[in-house]
Amino acid sequence: EIVLTQSPGTLSLSPGERATLSCRASQSVRSTYLAWYQQKPGQAPRLLIYGASSRATGIPDRFSGSGSGTDFTLTISRLEPEDFAVYYCQQYGGSPFTFGPGTKVDIK
Amino acid sequence: QVQLVQSGAEVKKPGASVKVSCKASGYTFTSYAMHWVRQAPGQRLEWMGWINPDNGNTKYSQMFQGRVSITRDTSASTAYMELRSLTSEDTAVYFCAREFWGSHDPWGQGTLVTVSS
C-alpha cells in the first residue's frame, strides 16, 4: 500500500498570498496518477487536479499541480476567501487507492 | 449536469448491516466506474472499492474484503454499497464518486452512518 504524507498539517495565510502544499508518497506513484481535492466543512471533496498537473473542469487557473515519482505539490498562486479549506492528495496508480491526511489552509 | 444523489442518514446497531444508494443522473451510468470512499470523524478519506456498472465487476480494498459489497441496478442508474458486521469504528460519512480519468469527480453529497448500541 502506498502511504501518502502531507505537509504542513496547517498553513496559516492571508488572502492574496501564495500557498504551497506538499504530498509525499512512500513509493513511486505510477504514471503520475495523483489527484488533489478540496473539502470544506460539511461538504463532499471536490476534484481540483488529476494526473498530477491537469486542472479539473471549472477549476480556476490559480490552482496548479506539479511533481512526479514520490514528490508532488499543489500551488494556489493567490488565495481567495473561498480557498480556505482542507486539501487532500490521493494516489490512484495502485490498489488500494490511498489519500493523504490533509493540509488545512486557514486564515491568518 | 452530472449529479450523484445518495440515500439518507442511517443509525445501526453493532453487528448489523447498512446499504447506501447512489443515484446517478446527467450521464450514461454504464460508461463510468463508481467508487465508494468513507470518512470517519477527524480521519482521512478511505477508499473502499469500485464497480464497473457495465459488467458488474468489482474491486475492494483489502481492509473491507469480505464485509463490503458494491452492486448496481443499471435500470435505475443506481449504485449500492453494503457494509456488514458493523462496529462503532464504521461510524463515518460514506461517499460515492464517479471515476474521472482514474480520479473521482463528481462526488455524492455523503451519507452519515452511525453505529451505536
JSON list of C-alpha atoms in Angstrom, two decimals:
[
{"chain": "A", "resi": 1, "resn": "GLU", "atom": "CA", "xyz": [0.00, 0.00, 0.00]},
{"chain": "A", "resi": 2, "resn": "ILE", "atom": "CA", "xyz": [1.28, 3.45, -0.91]},
{"chain": "A", "resi": 3, "resn": "VAL", "atom": "CA", "xyz": [1.26, 5.74, 2.13]},
{"chain": "A", "resi": 4, "resn": "LEU", "atom": "CA", "xyz": [0.88, 9.47, 1.46]},
{"chain": "A", "resi": 5, "resn": "THR", "atom": "CA", "xyz": [2.07, 12.16, 3.85]},
{"chain": "A", "resi": 6, "resn": "GLN", "atom": "CA", "xyz": [1.19, 15.83, 3.50]},
{"chain": "A", "resi": 7, "resn": "SER", "atom": "CA", "xyz": [2.93, 18.90, 4.84]},
{"chain": "A", "resi": 8, "resn": "PRO", "atom": "CA", "xyz": [2.40, 21.16, 6.53]},
{"chain": "A", "resi": 9, "resn": "GLY", "atom": "CA", "xyz": [-0.53, 19.97, 8.58]},
{"chain": "A", "resi": 10, "resn": "THR", "atom": "CA", "xyz": [-1.86, 23.51, 8.79]},
{"chain": "A", "resi": 11, "resn": "LEU", "atom": "CA", "xyz": [-0.97, 26.54, 6.69]},
{"chain": "A", "resi": 12, "resn": "SER", "atom": "CA", "xyz": [-2.00, 29.94, 8.03]},
{"chain": "A", "resi": 13, "resn": "LEU", "atom": "CA", "xyz": [-2.03, 32.57, 5.30]},
{"chain": "A", "resi": 14, "resn": "SER", "atom": "CA", "xyz": [-3.78, 35.79, 4.31]},
{"chain": "A", "resi": 15, "resn": "PRO", "atom": "CA", "xyz": [-5.93, 36.32, 1.21]},
{"chain": "A", "resi": 16, "resn": "GLY", "atom": "CA", "xyz": [-3.74, 37.18, -1.76]},
{"chain": "A", "resi": 17, "resn": "GLU", "atom": "CA", "xyz": [-0.79, 35.14, -0.52]},
{"chain": "A", "resi": 18, "resn": "ARG", "atom": "CA", "xyz": [0.67, 32.09, -2.26]},
{"chain": "A", "resi": 19, "resn": "ALA", "atom": "CA", "xyz": [0.07, 28.63, -0.80]},
{"chain": "A", "resi": 20, "resn": "THR", "atom": "CA", "xyz": [2.39, 25.70, -1.43]},
{"chain": "A", "resi": 21, "resn": "LEU", "atom": "CA", "xyz": [1.20, 22.27, -0.26]},
{"chain": "A", "resi": 22, "resn": "SER", "atom": "CA", "xyz": [3.33, 19.14, -0.37]},
{"chain": "A", "resi": 23, "resn": "CYS", "atom": "CA", "xyz": [2.39, 15.48, -0.80]},
{"chain": "A", "resi": 24, "resn": "ARG", "atom": "CA", "xyz": [5.00, 12.73, -0.50]},
{"chain": "A", "resi": 25, "resn": "ALA", "atom": "CA", "xyz": [4.46, 9.06, -1.36]},
{"chain": "A", "resi": 26, "resn": "SER", "atom": "CA", "xyz": [6.12, 6.06, 0.29]},
{"chain": "A", "resi": 27, "resn": "GLN", "atom": "CA", "xyz": [6.87, 4.66, -3.17]},
{"chain": "A", "resi": 28, "resn": "SER", "atom": "CA", "xyz": [6.73, 5.97, -6.70]},
{"chain": "A", "resi": 29, "resn": "VAL", "atom": "CA", "xyz": [3.24, 6.79, -7.96]},
{"chain": "A", "resi": 30, "resn": "ARG", "atom": "CA", "xyz": [2.66, 5.07, -11.29]},
{"chain": "A", "resi": 31, "resn": "SER", "atom": "CA", "xyz": [2.18, 7.33, -14.29]},
{"chain": "A", "resi": 32, "resn": "THR", "atom": "CA", "xyz": [1.63, 10.43, -12.13]},
{"chain": "A", "resi": 33, "resn": "TYR", "atom": "CA", "xyz": [-1.75, 9.07, -11.03]},
{"chain": "A", "resi": 34, "resn": "LEU", "atom": "CA", "xyz": [-2.01, 11.71, -8.34]},
{"chain": "A", "resi": 35, "resn": "ALA", "atom": "CA", "xyz": [-5.03, 13.90, -7.60]},
{"chain": "A", "resi": 36, "resn": "TRP", "atom": "CA", "xyz": [-5.76, 16.84, -5.32]},
{"chain": "A", "resi": 37, "resn": "TYR", "atom": "CA", "xyz": [-9.13, 17.54, -3.71]},
{"chain": "A", "resi": 38, "resn": "GLN", "atom": "CA", "xyz": [-10.55, 20.46, -1.76]},
{"chain": "A", "resi": 39, "resn": "GLN", "atom": "CA", "xyz": [-13.00, 19.84, 1.06]},
{"chain": "A", "resi": 40, "resn": "LYS", "atom": "CA", "xyz": [-14.97, 22.40, 3.05]},
{"chain": "A", "resi": 41, "resn": "PRO", "atom": "CA", "xyz": [-16.80, 21.60, 6.31]},
{"chain": "A", "resi": 42, "resn": "GLY", "atom": "CA", "xyz": [-19.92, 19.53, 5.77]},
{"chain": "A", "resi": 43, "resn": "GLN", "atom": "CA", "xyz": [-19.25, 19.13, 2.05]},
{"chain": "A", "resi": 44, "resn": "ALA", "atom": "CA", "xyz": [-18.00, 16.38, -0.22]},
{"chain": "A", "resi": 45, "resn": "PRO", "atom": "CA", "xyz": [-14.50, 16.67, -1.63]},
{"chain": "A", "resi": 46, "resn": "ARG", "atom": "CA", "xyz": [-14.11, 18.48, -4.95]},
{"chain": "A", "resi": 47, "resn": "LEU", "atom": "CA", "xyz": [-11.58, 17.42, -7.55]},
{"chain": "A", "resi": 48, "resn": "LEU", "atom": "CA", "xyz": [-9.04, 20.13, -8.33]},
{"chain": "A", "resi": 49, "resn": "ILE", "atom": "CA", "xyz": [-6.15, 18.37, -10.08]},
{"chain": "A", "resi": 50, "resn": "TYR", "atom": "CA", "xyz": [-5.73, 14.94, -11.69]},
{"chain": "A", "resi": 51, "resn": "GLY", "atom": "CA", "xyz": [-2.78, 13.33, -13.39]},
{"chain": "A", "resi": 52, "resn": "ALA", "atom": "CA", "xyz": [-0.59, 15.42, -11.07]},
{"chain": "A", "resi": 53, "resn": "SER", "atom": "CA", "xyz": [-0.97, 18.60, -13.15]},
{"chain": "A", "resi": 54, "resn": "SER", "atom": "CA", "xyz": [-4.26, 18.68, -15.09]},
{"chain": "A", "resi": 55, "resn": "ARG", "atom": "CA", "xyz": [-6.93, 21.02, -13.77]},
{"chain": "A", "resi": 56, "resn": "ALA", "atom": "CA", "xyz": [-10.43, 19.58, -13.48]},
{"chain": "A", "resi": 57, "resn": "THR", "atom": "CA", "xyz": [-13.34, 21.23, -15.25]},
{"chain": "A", "resi": 58, "resn": "GLY", "atom": "CA", "xyz": [-14.16, 24.67, -13.89]},
{"chain": "A", "resi": 59, "resn": "ILE", "atom": "CA", "xyz": [-11.14, 24.93, -11.60]},
{"chain": "A", "resi": 60, "resn": "PRO", "atom": "CA", "xyz": [-9.54, 28.41, -11.68]},
{"chain": "A", "resi": 61, "resn": "ASP", "atom": "CA", "xyz": [-6.03, 28.70, -13.05]},
{"chain": "A", "resi": 62, "resn": "ARG", "atom": "CA", "xyz": [-4.71, 29.95, -9.72]},
{"chain": "A", "resi": 63, "resn": "PHE", "atom": "CA", "xyz": [-4.61, 26.24, -8.79]},
{"chain": "A", "resi": 64, "resn": "SER", "atom": "CA", "xyz": [-1.71, 24.29, -10.25]},
{"chain": "A", "resi": 65, "resn": "GLY", "atom": "CA", "xyz": [-0.19, 20.88, -9.60]},
{"chain": "A", "resi": 66, "resn": "SER", "atom": "CA", "xyz": [3.28, 19.54, -10.27]},
{"chain": "A", "resi": 67, "resn": "GLY", "atom": "CA", "xyz": [5.58, 16.67, -9.43]},
{"chain": "A", "resi": 68, "resn": "SER", "atom": "CA", "xyz": [6.27, 13.07, -10.24]},
{"chain": "A", "resi": 69, "resn": "GLY", "atom": "CA", "xyz": [7.61, 9.92, -8.63]},
{"chain": "A", "resi": 70, "resn": "THR", "atom": "CA", "xyz": [7.22, 10.42, -4.90]},
{"chain": "A", "resi": 71, "resn": "ASP", "atom": "CA", "xyz": [7.01, 14.23, -4.55]},
{"chain": "A", "resi": 72, "resn": "PHE", "atom": "CA", "xyz": [4.05, 16.34, -5.58]},
{"chain": "A", "resi": 73, "resn": "THR", "atom": "CA", "xyz": [3.00, 19.93, -5.00]},
{"chain": "A", "resi": 74, "resn": "LEU", "atom": "CA", "xyz": [-0.26, 21.87, -5.14]},
{"chain": "A", "resi": 75, "resn": "THR", "atom": "CA", "xyz": [0.17, 25.61, -5.53]},
{"chain": "A", "resi": 76, "resn": "ILE", "atom": "CA", "xyz": [-2.50, 28.25, -5.09]},
{"chain": "A", "resi": 77, "resn": "SER", "atom": "CA", "xyz": [-1.00, 31.38, -6.60]},
{"chain": "A", "resi": 78, "resn": "ARG", "atom": "CA", "xyz": [-3.18, 33.96, -4.84]},
{"chain": "A", "resi": 79, "resn": "LEU", "atom": "CA", "xyz": [-5.53, 32.84, -2.12]},
{"chain": "A", "resi": 80, "resn": "GLU", "atom": "CA", "xyz": [-9.15, 33.88, -2.47]},
{"chain": "A", "resi": 81, "resn": "PRO", "atom": "CA", "xyz": [-11.52, 33.85, 0.56]},
{"chain": "A", "resi": 82, "resn": "GLU", "atom": "CA", "xyz": [-13.23, 30.70, -0.79]},
{"chain": "A", "resi": 83, "resn": "ASP", "atom": "CA", "xyz": [-9.93, 28.78, -0.91]},
{"chain": "A", "resi": 84, "resn": "PHE", "atom": "CA", "xyz": [-9.65, 28.36, 2.86]},
{"chain": "A", "resi": 85, "resn": "ALA", "atom": "CA", "xyz": [-10.36, 24.65, 3.25]},
{"chain": "A", "resi": 86, "resn": "VAL", "atom": "CA", "xyz": [-8.71, 21.25, 3.69]},
{"chain": "A", "resi": 87, "resn": "TYR", "atom": "CA", "xyz": [-6.75, 19.80, 0.78]},
{"chain": "A", "resi": 88, "resn": "TYR", "atom": "CA", "xyz": [-6.14, 16.09, 0.25]},
{"chain": "A", "resi": 89, "resn": "CYS", "atom": "CA", "xyz": [-3.86, 14.33, -2.18]},
{"chain": "A", "resi": 90, "resn": "GLN", "atom": "CA", "xyz": [-4.75, 10.87, -3.49]},
{"chain": "A", "resi": 91, "resn": "GLN", "atom": "CA", "xyz": [-2.84, 8.29, -5.47]},
{"chain": "A", "resi": 92, "resn": "TYR", "atom": "CA", "xyz": [-4.77, 6.04, -7.81]},
{"chain": "A", "resi": 93, "resn": "GLY", "atom": "CA", "xyz": [-1.89, 4.28, -9.50]},
{"chain": "A", "resi": 94, "resn": "GLY", "atom": "CA", "xyz": [-2.01, 1.25, -7.28]},
{"chain": "A", "resi": 95, "resn": "SER", "atom": "CA", "xyz": [-4.69, -0.55, -5.29]},
{"chain": "A", "resi": 96, "resn": "PRO", "atom": "CA", "xyz": [-5.78, 0.32, -2.72]},
{"chain": "A", "resi": 97, "resn": "PHE", "atom": "CA", "xyz": [-6.14, 3.93, -3.73]},
{"chain": "A", "resi": 98, "resn": "THR", "atom": "CA", "xyz": [-4.96, 5.99, -0.79]},
{"chain": "A", "resi": 99, "resn": "PHE", "atom": "CA", "xyz": [-5.34, 9.53, 0.49]},
{"chain": "A", "resi": 100, "resn": "GLY", "atom": "CA", "xyz": [-3.06, 11.77, 2.47]},
{"chain": "A", "resi": 101, "resn": "PRO", "atom": "CA", "xyz": [-4.07, 13.12, 5.90]},
{"chain": "A", "resi": 102, "resn": "GLY", "atom": "CA", "xyz": [-4.82, 16.56, 4.50]},
{"chain": "A", "resi": 103, "resn": "THR", "atom": "CA", "xyz": [-3.46, 20.10, 4.82]},
{"chain": "A", "resi": 104, "resn": "LYS", "atom": "CA", "xyz": [-5.73, 22.71, 6.36]},
{"chain": "A", "resi": 105, "resn": "VAL", "atom": "CA", "xyz": [-5.34, 26.18, 4.86]},
{"chain": "A", "resi": 106, "resn": "ASP", "atom": "CA", "xyz": [-6.75, 28.68, 7.29]},
{"chain": "A", "resi": 107, "resn": "ILE", "atom": "CA", "xyz": [-6.93, 32.45, 7.53]},
{"chain": "A", "resi": 108, "resn": "LYS", "atom": "CA", "xyz": [-4.05, 34.11, 9.33]},
{"chain": "B", "resi": 1, "resn": "GLN", "atom": "CA", "xyz": [-25.29, 18.28, -15.23]},
{"chain": "B", "resi": 2, "resn": "VAL", "atom": "CA", "xyz": [-23.67, 15.20, -13.73]},
{"chain": "B", "resi": 3, "resn": "GLN", "atom": "CA", "xyz": [-25.12, 14.55, -10.30]},
{"chain": "B", "resi": 4, "resn": "LEU", "atom": "CA", "xyz": [-24.90, 11.81, -7.70]},
{"chain": "B", "resi": 5, "resn": "VAL", "atom": "CA", "xyz": [-27.61, 11.74, -5.03]},
{"chain": "B", "resi": 6, "resn": "GLN", "atom": "CA", "xyz": [-27.19, 9.44, -2.05]},
{"chain": "B", "resi": 7, "resn": "SER", "atom": "CA", "xyz": [-29.69, 7.99, 0.38]},
{"chain": "B", "resi": 8, "resn": "GLY", "atom": "CA", "xyz": [-30.26, 9.49, 3.80]},
{"chain": "B", "resi": 9, "resn": "ALA", "atom": "CA", "xyz": [-28.53, 9.08, 7.14]},
{"chain": "B", "resi": 10, "resn": "GLU", "atom": "CA", "xyz": [-28.69, 5.73, 8.92]},
{"chain": "B", "resi": 11, "resn": "VAL", "atom": "CA", "xyz": [-28.37, 4.62, 12.53]},
{"chain": "B", "resi": 12, "resn": "LYS", "atom": "CA", "xyz": [-27.43, 0.99, 13.06]},
{"chain": "B", "resi": 13, "resn": "LYS", "atom": "CA", "xyz": [-26.63, -1.27, 15.98]},
{"chain": "B", "resi": 14, "resn": "PRO", "atom": "CA", "xyz": [-23.31, -3.12, 16.20]},
{"chain": "B", "resi": 15, "resn": "GLY", "atom": "CA", "xyz": [-23.38, -6.31, 14.15]},
{"chain": "B", "resi": 16, "resn": "ALA", "atom": "CA", "xyz": [-25.99, -5.01, 11.73]},
{"chain": "B", "resi": 17, "resn": "SER", "atom": "CA", "xyz": [-25.60, -4.20, 8.04]},
{"chain": "B", "resi": 18, "resn": "VAL", "atom": "CA", "xyz": [-26.19, -0.98, 6.12]},
{"chain": "B", "resi": 19, "resn": "LYS", "atom": "CA", "xyz": [-26.91, -0.42, 2.45]},
{"chain": "B", "resi": 20, "resn": "VAL", "atom": "CA", "xyz": [-26.34, 3.03, 0.94]},
{"chain": "B", "resi": 21, "resn": "SER", "atom": "CA", "xyz": [-27.59, 4.00, -2.51]},
{"chain": "B", "resi": 22, "resn": "CYS", "atom": "CA", "xyz": [-26.18, 6.45, -5.03]},
{"chain": "B", "resi": 23, "resn": "LYS", "atom": "CA", "xyz": [-28.40, 7.56, -7.91]},
{"chain": "B", "resi": 24, "resn": "ALA", "atom": "CA", "xyz": [-26.62, 8.96, -10.94]},
{"chain": "B", "resi": 25, "resn": "SER", "atom": "CA", "xyz": [-28.00, 11.40, -13.49]},
{"chain": "B", "resi": 26, "resn": "GLY", "atom": "CA", "xyz": [-26.72, 13.56, -16.32]},
{"chain": "B", "resi": 27, "resn": "TYR", "atom": "CA", "xyz": [-24.54, 10.93, -17.98]},
{"chain": "B", "resi": 28, "resn": "THR", "atom": "CA", "xyz": [-24.57, 7.33, -19.22]},
{"chain": "B", "resi": 29, "resn": "PHE", "atom": "CA", "xyz": [-24.39, 5.32, -15.99]},
{"chain": "B", "resi": 30, "resn": "THR", "atom": "CA", "xyz": [-22.71, 2.30, -17.56]},
{"chain": "B", "resi": 31, "resn": "SER", "atom": "CA", "xyz": [-19.85, 4.31, -19.07]},
{"chain": "B", "resi": 32, "resn": "TYR", "atom": "CA", "xyz": [-18.01, 5.23, -15.87]},
{"chain": "B", "resi": 33, "resn": "ALA", "atom": "CA", "xyz": [-16.85, 3.24, -12.85]},
{"chain": "B", "resi": 34, "resn": "MET", "atom": "CA", "xyz": [-18.29, 4.20, -9.47]},
{"chain": "B", "resi": 35, "resn": "HIS", "atom": "CA", "xyz": [-16.16, 4.35, -6.35]},
{"chain": "B", "resi": 36, "resn": "TRP", "atom": "CA", "xyz": [-17.03, 4.39, -2.66]},
{"chain": "B", "resi": 37, "resn": "VAL", "atom": "CA", "xyz": [-14.98, 6.33, -0.12]},
{"chain": "B", "resi": 38, "resn": "ARG", "atom": "CA", "xyz": [-15.61, 6.86, 3.57]},
{"chain": "B", "resi": 39, "resn": "GLN", "atom": "CA", "xyz": [-14.51, 9.48, 6.09]},
{"chain": "B", "resi": 40, "resn": "ALA", "atom": "CA", "xyz": [-14.64, 8.74, 9.80]},
{"chain": "B", "resi": 41, "resn": "PRO", "atom": "CA", "xyz": [-14.81, 11.75, 12.16]},
{"chain": "B", "resi": 42, "resn": "GLY", "atom": "CA", "xyz": [-11.50, 13.60, 12.09]},
{"chain": "B", "resi": 43, "resn": "GLN", "atom": "CA", "xyz": [-9.91, 10.97, 9.85]},
{"chain": "B", "resi": 44, "resn": "ARG", "atom": "CA", "xyz": [-8.55, 10.97, 6.34]},
{"chain": "B", "resi": 45, "resn": "LEU", "atom": "CA", "xyz": [-10.58, 9.73, 3.38]},
{"chain": "B", "resi": 46, "resn": "GLU", "atom": "CA", "xyz": [-10.52, 5.96, 2.94]},
{"chain": "B", "resi": 47, "resn": "TRP", "atom": "CA", "xyz": [-11.14, 4.24, -0.40]},
{"chain": "B", "resi": 48, "resn": "MET", "atom": "CA", "xyz": [-13.40, 1.19, -0.12]},
{"chain": "B", "resi": 49, "resn": "GLY", "atom": "CA", "xyz": [-13.79, -0.15, -3.64]},
{"chain": "B", "resi": 50, "resn": "TRP", "atom": "CA", "xyz": [-15.35, 0.33, -7.04]},
{"chain": "B", "resi": 51, "resn": "ILE", "atom": "CA", "xyz": [-17.72, -1.22, -9.53]},
{"chain": "B", "resi": 52, "resn": "ASN", "atom": "CA", "xyz": [-17.83, -1.26, -13.30]},
{"chain": "B", "resi": 53, "resn": "PRO", "atom": "CA", "xyz": [-21.56, -0.61, -13.85]},
{"chain": "B", "resi": 54, "resn": "ASP", "atom": "CA", "xyz": [-21.39, -2.03, -17.36]},
{"chain": "B", "resi": 55, "resn": "ASN", "atom": "CA", "xyz": [-20.47, -5.59, -16.36]},
{"chain": "B", "resi": 56, "resn": "GLY", "atom": "CA", "xyz": [-20.79, -5.53, -12.57]},
{"chain": "B", "resi": 57, "resn": "ASN", "atom": "CA", "xyz": [-17.11, -6.30, -11.96]},
{"chain": "B", "resi": 58, "resn": "THR", "atom": "CA", "xyz": [-15.88, -5.06, -8.59]},
{"chain": "B", "resi": 59, "resn": "LYS", "atom": "CA", "xyz": [-12.64, -4.48, -6.73]},
{"chain": "B", "resi": 60, "resn": "TYR", "atom": "CA", "xyz": [-12.45, -3.92, -2.99]},
{"chain": "B", "resi": 61, "resn": "SER", "atom": "CA", "xyz": [-9.84, -2.64, -0.61]},
{"chain": "B", "resi": 62, "resn": "GLN", "atom": "CA", "xyz": [-8.36, -5.47, 1.43]},
{"chain": "B", "resi": 63, "resn": "MET", "atom": "CA", "xyz": [-9.37, -3.54, 4.53]},
{"chain": "B", "resi": 64, "resn": "PHE", "atom": "CA", "xyz": [-13.02, -4.22, 3.75]},
{"chain": "B", "resi": 65, "resn": "GLN", "atom": "CA", "xyz": [-12.74, -7.50, 1.87]},
{"chain": "B", "resi": 66, "resn": "GLY", "atom": "CA", "xyz": [-15.44, -9.91, 2.99]},
{"chain": "B", "resi": 67, "resn": "ARG", "atom": "CA", "xyz": [-17.53, -7.21, 4.66]},
{"chain": "B", "resi": 68, "resn": "VAL", "atom": "CA", "xyz": [-18.41, -4.95, 1.75]},
{"chain": "B", "resi": 69, "resn": "SER", "atom": "CA", "xyz": [-20.44, -5.49, -1.40]},
{"chain": "B", "resi": 70, "resn": "ILE", "atom": "CA", "xyz": [-20.85, -2.94, -4.17]},
{"chain": "B", "resi": 71, "resn": "THR", "atom": "CA", "xyz": [-23.67, -3.61, -6.63]},
{"chain": "B", "resi": 72, "resn": "ARG", "atom": "CA", "xyz": [-25.63, -1.70, -9.22]},
{"chain": "B", "resi": 73, "resn": "ASP", "atom": "CA", "xyz": [-29.04, -1.52, -10.87]},
{"chain": "B", "resi": 74, "resn": "THR", "atom": "CA", "xyz": [-28.49, -0.26, -14.39]},
{"chain": "B", "resi": 75, "resn": "SER", "atom": "CA", "xyz": [-32.22, 0.25, -15.00]},
{"chain": "B", "resi": 76, "resn": "ALA", "atom": "CA", "xyz": [-32.27, 2.73, -12.11]},
{"chain": "B", "resi": 77, "resn": "SER", "atom": "CA", "xyz": [-28.79, 4.22, -12.74]},
{"chain": "B", "resi": 78, "resn": "THR", "atom": "CA", "xyz": [-28.04, 3.47, -9.11]},
{"chain": "B", "resi": 79, "resn": "ALA", "atom": "CA", "xyz": [-25.05, 2.00, -7.31]},
{"chain": "B", "resi": 80, "resn": "TYR", "atom": "CA", "xyz": [-25.20, 0.47, -3.85]},
{"chain": "B", "resi": 81, "resn": "MET", "atom": "CA", "xyz": [-22.68, -0.13, -1.09]},
{"chain": "B", "resi": 82, "resn": "GLU", "atom": "CA", "xyz": [-23.50, -2.64, 1.62]},
{"chain": "B", "resi": 83, "resn": "LEU", "atom": "CA", "xyz": [-21.29, -2.98, 4.70]},
{"chain": "B", "resi": 84, "resn": "ARG", "atom": "CA", "xyz": [-21.86, -5.88, 7.10]},
{"chain": "B", "resi": 85, "resn": "SER", "atom": "CA", "xyz": [-20.90, -6.68, 10.69]},
{"chain": "B", "resi": 86, "resn": "LEU", "atom": "CA", "xyz": [-20.83, -3.03, 11.66]},
{"chain": "B", "resi": 87, "resn": "THR", "atom": "CA", "xyz": [-18.84, -1.79, 14.66]},
{"chain": "B", "resi": 88, "resn": "SER", "atom": "CA", "xyz": [-18.51, 1.67, 16.16]},
{"chain": "B", "resi": 89, "resn": "GLU", "atom": "CA", "xyz": [-15.39, 2.15, 14.03]},
{"chain": "B", "resi": 90, "resn": "ASP", "atom": "CA", "xyz": [-17.61, 2.11, 10.94]},
{"chain": "B", "resi": 91, "resn": "THR", "atom": "CA", "xyz": [-19.28, 5.34, 12.03]},
{"chain": "B", "resi": 92, "resn": "ALA", "atom": "CA", "xyz": [-18.44, 7.63, 9.14]},
{"chain": "B", "resi": 93, "resn": "VAL", "atom": "CA", "xyz": [-19.73, 9.59, 6.17]},
{"chain": "B", "resi": 94, "resn": "TYR", "atom": "CA", "xyz": [-19.86, 7.37, 3.11]},
{"chain": "B", "resi": 95, "resn": "PHE", "atom": "CA", "xyz": [-19.44, 8.91, -0.34]},
{"chain": "B", "resi": 96, "resn": "CYS", "atom": "CA", "xyz": [-19.94, 7.60, -3.84]},
{"chain": "B", "resi": 97, "resn": "ALA", "atom": "CA", "xyz": [-17.84, 9.20, -6.56]},
{"chain": "B", "resi": 98, "resn": "ARG", "atom": "CA", "xyz": [-17.74, 8.71, -10.31]},
{"chain": "B", "resi": 99, "resn": "GLU", "atom": "CA", "xyz": [-14.45, 7.80, -11.86]},
{"chain": "B", "resi": 100, "resn": "PHE", "atom": "CA", "xyz": [-12.83, 10.59, -13.88]},
{"chain": "B", "resi": 101, "resn": "TRP", "atom": "CA", "xyz": [-9.54, 9.71, -15.58]},
{"chain": "B", "resi": 102, "resn": "GLY", "atom": "CA", "xyz": [-8.87, 7.43, -12.63]},
{"chain": "B", "resi": 103, "resn": "SER", "atom": "CA", "xyz": [-9.63, 10.07, -10.03]},
{"chain": "B", "resi": 104, "resn": "HIS", "atom": "CA", "xyz": [-13.05, 10.85, -8.57]},
{"chain": "B", "resi": 105, "resn": "ASP", "atom": "CA", "xyz": [-15.42, 13.50, -9.93]},
{"chain": "B", "resi": 106, "resn": "PRO", "atom": "CA", "xyz": [-18.08, 14.35, -9.01]},
{"chain": "B", "resi": 107, "resn": "TRP", "atom": "CA", "xyz": [-18.93, 13.07, -5.54]},
{"chain": "B", "resi": 108, "resn": "GLY", "atom": "CA", "xyz": [-22.27, 12.39, -3.94]},
{"chain": "B", "resi": 109, "resn": "GLN", "atom": "CA", "xyz": [-23.32, 14.54, -1.01]},
{"chain": "B", "resi": 110, "resn": "GLY", "atom": "CA", "xyz": [-22.38, 11.84, 1.51]},
{"chain": "B", "resi": 111, "resn": "THR", "atom": "CA", "xyz": [-24.40, 9.60, 3.82]},
{"chain": "B", "resi": 112, "resn": "LEU", "atom": "CA", "xyz": [-23.76, 9.58, 7.56]},
{"chain": "B", "resi": 113, "resn": "VAL", "atom": "CA", "xyz": [-23.83, 6.09, 9.04]},
{"chain": "B", "resi": 114, "resn": "THR", "atom": "CA", "xyz": [-23.82, 6.00, 12.83]},
{"chain": "B", "resi": 115, "resn": "VAL", "atom": "CA", "xyz": [-23.20, 2.71, 14.62]},
{"chain": "B", "resi": 116, "resn": "SER", "atom": "CA", "xyz": [-24.35, 2.80, 18.21]},
{"chain": "B", "resi": 117, "resn": "SER", "atom": "CA", "xyz": [-25.92, 0.45, 20.70]}
]
